[in-house]
Amino acid sequence: MMDKALSHKIYYTTFVLAIFVIALHSSYIEVLNPSLEGYDFAYIIQRLFLVLGEAAVPTFFVVSGYLLFIKFSLKEYPRMLLGKVFSLVIPYFVWSIAAFLFMQILFPLMNGKPIEITFQSAVIDILLSNEYPHLWFIRPLLVYFICSPLLYFVFKYLRKWSIFIPVALFFVYMFFRPEYGGILLWIPLFFIGSYLAYFKIPIMNKFHPRLISIIALVVFASLSVTFTLLHTQYEDYSYYVYRFFSPLLVWISLDVITSLFQKEKIFEIFKTSGFIFFVHLFIVNGFKLLLQLGIGVDSNYNCALLFFLVLLISSIVTILVTYVLKRFAKPIYRFLGGR
């Protein structure tokens, strides 16, 4: 079992990752043209947050692998899978169906357009969450959980030598890039998180937390600024390496948060982070539309202002909604968020 400090840090980590994800989806960068004069500042600011936010998904997979194997046993495997039905499968289909109903039925009706769907297309859309594509991460997670006994036997028989498997995959992926939202790309990171938990490798910082955390934070921010200013593309080798090693920088950086926020009332807010992954996109898109209509994206200042307003308001509202549901409507909270 995890000690209290480690448990808190994991909650802090997932909370920060959730805010990173909100920042990713708060960006207006898709409507900006960096070659247009006057939009360069807004573009750089938003691209910087996008690069920072790229650390969220890799760290999330490492943490997921760790949490699975910190208490994994073959005897409890069937019960674990049943638990994942309630924590992942049900919320996945709830949000997928909700998005499908809105985009394929309600939205056309509101705009006076005909509803053009078939039973087959509806089933495929819901299964693949085509109308809420940001749920893609649930599918590889489920595959990893189902295949976890295979990892268990790899660890059991190869022992610590098994670490060469994700290392080898990392170098193979340097040349053959799997799809971002697919199952293959995240195997090394999920493997490493599981490896750390199975072999009980200490992952809490034994040194002075603030000094090392500040160094990691500076490196993390410096890399993000560098990739932003150099317009580094996602396909570049350097960006690929950054994406895979960013969880280490995030994890070390968060020792600062661990040392600052220890009160239980504050900790309860951090524990809402899992639900944020499911609910935030509806809130973010709503405020993006409202604020864009009210302020517009016709200037450098407006584009930068819009981004920060959407990020700030969406984060606050998402956290409040999550906290209220968890506090006063636990059945709804568990049904929608699987917690």
XYZ file of C-alpha atoms in Angstrom:
339
model
C 0.000 0.000 0.000
C 1.095 3.588 -0.632
C 2.066 5.893 2.187
C 0.106 9.107 2.696
C 2.713 11.416 1.138
C 2.863 9.382 -2.067
C -0.922 9.138 -2.265
C -1.196 12.915 -1.928
C 1.450 13.519 -4.563
C -0.360 11.322 -7.069
C -3.554 13.294 -6.525
C -1.607 16.553 -6.910
C -0.052 15.236 -10.100
C -3.353 14.272 -11.689
C -4.831 17.632 -10.689
C -2.033 19.532 -12.437
C -2.395 17.247 -15.456
C -6.105 18.051 -15.561
C -5.342 21.783 -15.631
C -2.802 21.144 -18.406
C -5.513 19.389 -20.403
C -7.925 22.295 -19.854
C -5.191 24.616 -21.162
C -4.740 22.419 -24.243
C -8.414 22.694 -25.091
C -8.718 26.386 -24.181
C -6.444 27.409 -27.033
C -7.656 29.370 -30.061
C -4.508 28.493 -31.943
C -6.456 26.731 -34.676
C -7.980 30.071 -35.768
C -4.687 31.976 -35.618
C -2.214 32.341 -38.448
C 1.309 32.838 -37.044
C 2.426 34.381 -40.331
C -0.031 37.249 -39.920
C 1.418 40.387 -38.403
C 0.023 41.128 -34.966
C -0.811 37.542 -34.060
C 2.705 36.385 -33.254
C 2.485 37.121 -29.518
C -0.868 35.370 -29.076
C 0.409 32.421 -31.092
C 3.591 32.074 -29.018
C 1.706 32.282 -25.714
C -0.789 29.617 -26.719
C 1.819 27.372 -28.333
C 3.845 27.551 -25.105
C 0.883 26.248 -23.121
C 0.287 23.556 -25.721
C 3.876 22.337 -25.375
C 3.593 22.368 -21.579
C 0.304 20.517 -21.849
C 1.916 17.812 -23.958
C 3.353 16.444 -20.712
C -0.110 15.630 -19.384
C -0.923 12.466 -21.331
C 2.527 10.807 -20.974
C 2.528 11.457 -17.217
C -1.021 10.202 -16.947
C -0.061 6.838 -18.475
C 2.944 6.461 -16.174
C 0.779 7.187 -13.120
C -1.936 4.793 -14.345
C 0.570 1.954 -14.709
C 1.972 2.691 -11.271
C -1.434 2.749 -9.588
C -2.390 -0.553 -11.219
C 0.689 -2.500 -10.123
C 1.088 -1.000 -6.662
C -1.579 -3.479 -5.563
C -1.794 -5.915 -8.482
C -2.349 -9.647 -7.967
C -3.652 -12.371 -10.251
C -6.145 -13.378 -7.578
C -7.697 -9.906 -7.596
C -7.526 -9.534 -11.387
C -11.226 -10.351 -12.086
C -12.329 -7.918 -9.370
C -9.992 -5.275 -10.778
C -11.503 -5.658 -14.243
C -15.001 -5.369 -12.800
C -13.914 -2.200 -11.043
C -12.676 -0.772 -14.342
C -16.149 -1.310 -15.811
C -17.513 1.144 -13.262
C -14.541 3.516 -13.268
C -13.853 3.684 -17.023
C -16.319 1.820 -19.264
C -19.555 3.294 -17.920
C -18.322 6.921 -17.884
C -16.855 6.411 -21.368
C -20.191 5.394 -22.824
C -22.159 7.969 -20.818
C -20.119 10.849 -22.225
C -19.880 9.285 -25.683
C -23.671 8.844 -25.898
C -24.266 12.361 -24.540
C -21.954 13.871 -27.158
C -23.534 11.750 -29.895
C -27.067 12.849 -28.978
C -26.013 16.478 -28.925
C -23.984 16.537 -32.153
C -26.010 14.121 -34.291
C -29.547 14.821 -33.094
C -29.961 17.966 -30.981
C -27.559 20.177 -32.959
C -29.151 19.399 -36.374
C -32.628 20.001 -34.916
C -31.536 23.359 -33.480
C -30.222 24.375 -36.905
C -33.165 23.037 -38.887
C -31.096 20.351 -40.602
C -32.179 16.755 -41.282
C -30.923 13.984 -39.026
C -28.868 11.640 -41.195
C -27.788 8.655 -39.128
C -28.122 4.907 -39.405
C -28.045 2.287 -36.669
C -24.612 1.125 -37.806
C -23.145 4.637 -37.915
C -24.622 5.397 -34.493
C -23.071 2.284 -32.948
C -19.656 3.020 -34.482
C -19.782 6.670 -33.410
C -20.602 5.716 -29.829
C -18.092 2.849 -29.609
C -15.262 5.031 -30.941
C -16.546 8.175 -29.236
C -16.299 10.031 -32.536
C -18.285 12.991 -31.233
C -16.157 13.210 -28.076
C -12.754 12.127 -29.436
C -10.874 13.346 -26.372
C -11.951 10.165 -24.590
C -9.504 8.203 -26.754
C -7.167 7.619 -23.794
C -9.743 5.321 -22.158
C -9.395 2.717 -24.923
C -5.634 2.072 -24.579
C -5.995 2.111 -20.800
C -8.611 -0.640 -20.970
C -6.390 -2.720 -23.249
C -3.446 -2.307 -20.867
C -5.575 -3.280 -17.877
C -6.898 -6.349 -19.668
C -3.351 -7.363 -20.660
C -1.871 -6.636 -17.223
C -1.345 -10.350 -16.381
C 1.043 -10.495 -19.338
C 3.055 -7.656 -17.814
C 2.954 -9.451 -14.479
C 4.580 -12.576 -15.953
C 7.147 -10.475 -17.819
C 8.164 -8.871 -14.521
C 8.096 -12.206 -12.709
C 10.348 -14.093 -15.102
C 12.566 -11.374 -16.573
C 12.818 -9.525 -13.292
C 14.444 -6.113 -13.495
C 15.921 -6.950 -16.891
C 12.449 -6.331 -18.281
C 13.231 -2.601 -18.248
C 14.994 -3.139 -21.590
C 11.618 -3.794 -23.241
C 10.296 -0.206 -22.982
C 13.791 1.124 -23.764
C 13.893 -0.949 -26.965
C 10.361 0.139 -27.880
C 11.336 3.766 -27.357
C 14.126 3.524 -29.942
C 11.950 1.560 -32.361
C 9.281 4.242 -32.103
C 11.886 6.856 -33.006
C 11.694 5.524 -36.551
C 8.202 4.021 -36.708
C 5.857 6.458 -35.032
C 2.650 4.777 -33.837
C -0.565 6.776 -33.871
C -0.854 9.254 -30.992
C -4.300 8.088 -29.950
C -3.601 4.419 -30.527
C -2.617 1.611 -28.209
C 1.043 1.072 -29.164
C 2.567 4.501 -28.536
C 1.966 4.542 -24.793
C 3.135 0.998 -23.978
C 6.647 2.097 -22.833
C 5.286 4.688 -20.401
C 2.588 2.416 -18.988
C 5.238 -0.321 -18.740
C 7.620 1.966 -16.811
C 4.922 3.047 -14.353
C 3.999 -0.608 -13.769
C 7.681 -1.551 -13.448
C 8.299 1.054 -10.742
C 5.333 -0.200 -8.728
C 5.970 -3.942 -9.162
C 9.603 -3.733 -8.041
C 8.756 -1.168 -5.347
C 11.335 1.292 -6.610
C 11.224 4.442 -4.424
C 9.868 7.357 -6.400
C 9.591 10.018 -3.727
C 12.340 12.623 -3.697
C 14.807 11.928 -0.868
C 16.631 15.217 -1.314
C 15.559 18.735 -0.462
C 12.322 18.935 -2.433
C 12.335 22.602 -3.310
C 15.820 22.825 -4.824
C 15.494 19.800 -7.107
C 11.879 20.673 -7.918
C 12.854 24.184 -8.926
C 15.651 22.840 -11.151
C 13.231 20.389 -12.818
C 10.668 23.148 -13.218
C 13.224 25.450 -14.852
C 14.305 22.682 -17.253
C 10.670 21.874 -18.056
C 9.824 25.518 -18.731
C 13.043 26.099 -20.703
C 12.365 23.184 -23.017
C 8.817 24.387 -23.578
C 9.999 27.917 -24.405
C 12.709 26.569 -26.726
C 10.321 24.324 -28.668
C 7.844 27.187 -28.914
C 10.278 29.800 -30.200
C 11.917 27.367 -32.622
C 8.491 26.184 -33.852
C 9.573 22.592 -33.263
C 7.212 20.202 -35.011
C 5.564 17.227 -33.346
C 7.339 14.879 -35.764
C 10.845 16.053 -34.799
C 13.064 13.677 -32.829
C 13.706 16.255 -30.107
C 9.999 16.758 -29.503
C 9.426 13.022 -29.430
C 12.119 12.613 -26.752
C 10.677 15.524 -24.759
C 7.213 13.980 -24.838
C 8.507 10.691 -23.394
C 10.751 12.198 -20.726
C 8.394 14.987 -19.631
C 6.750 12.784 -16.932
C 10.064 12.727 -15.051
C 10.261 16.528 -15.039
C 6.608 16.872 -14.040
C 6.956 14.348 -11.225
C 10.056 16.002 -9.717
C 8.613 19.497 -10.140
C 5.538 18.611 -8.143
C 7.534 18.121 -4.952
C 7.000 21.856 -4.503
C 3.237 21.341 -4.443
C 3.608 18.362 -2.135
C 5.511 20.496 0.351
C 3.072 23.416 0.182
C -0.375 21.785 0.180
C -0.871 19.282 2.952
C -4.119 20.428 4.558
C -6.957 17.947 4.172
C -9.481 20.553 2.960
C -7.151 21.529 0.131
C -6.384 17.894 -0.559
C -10.095 17.198 -1.108
C -10.091 19.682 -3.989
C -7.108 17.949 -5.593
C -8.972 14.627 -5.349
C -11.615 15.913 -7.779
C -9.135 15.810 -10.657
C -10.171 12.463 -12.150
C -13.655 13.689 -12.959
C -12.227 16.828 -14.603
C -10.885 14.698 -17.473
C -14.445 13.714 -18.379
C -16.409 16.923 -17.823
C -14.059 19.760 -18.765
C -14.464 19.765 -22.538
C -18.165 20.679 -22.493
C -17.419 23.610 -20.173
C -14.343 24.751 -22.109
C -16.123 24.689 -25.472
C -19.079 26.585 -24.027
C -16.917 29.416 -22.681
C -14.772 29.462 -25.831
C -17.859 30.117 -27.924
C -19.401 32.684 -25.559
C -16.212 34.670 -25.013
C -15.244 34.555 -28.679
C -18.637 35.975 -29.636
C -18.316 38.657 -26.981
C -14.678 39.685 -27.461
C -13.672 38.373 -30.888
C -10.328 37.167 -32.217
C -9.610 40.177 -34.396
C -6.477 41.363 -32.591
C -3.339 40.085 -30.937
C -4.495 41.364 -27.538
C -7.948 39.793 -27.824
C -6.547 36.394 -28.800
C -4.196 36.299 -25.822
C -6.906 37.610 -23.470
C -9.441 35.058 -24.697
C -7.093 32.170 -24.043
C -6.355 33.179 -20.459
C -10.013 33.965 -19.710
C -11.201 30.617 -21.062
C -8.469 28.765 -19.155
C -9.169 30.597 -15.895
C -12.969 30.517 -15.990
C -13.181 26.955 -17.315
C -10.772 25.693 -14.649
C -12.695 27.366 -11.824
C -16.111 26.268 -13.082
C -14.952 22.708 -13.801
C -13.416 22.364 -10.337
C -16.533 23.821 -8.682
C -18.895 21.547 -10.613
C -16.758 18.553 -9.764
C -16.485 19.473 -6.090
C -20.218 20.170 -5.705
C -21.208 16.910 -7.404
C -18.785 14.942 -5.285
C -19.924 16.646 -2.086
C -23.690 16.732 -2.584
C -24.519 14.264 -5.379
C -22.138 11.346 -5.034
C -24.200 8.871 -7.126
C -24.179 11.281 -10.072
C -20.482 11.988 -9.535
C -19.607 8.289 -9.560
C -21.844 7.604 -12.553
C -20.333 10.401 -14.659
C -16.761 10.211 -13.430
C -16.266 6.664 -12.297
C -14.795 7.656 -8.979
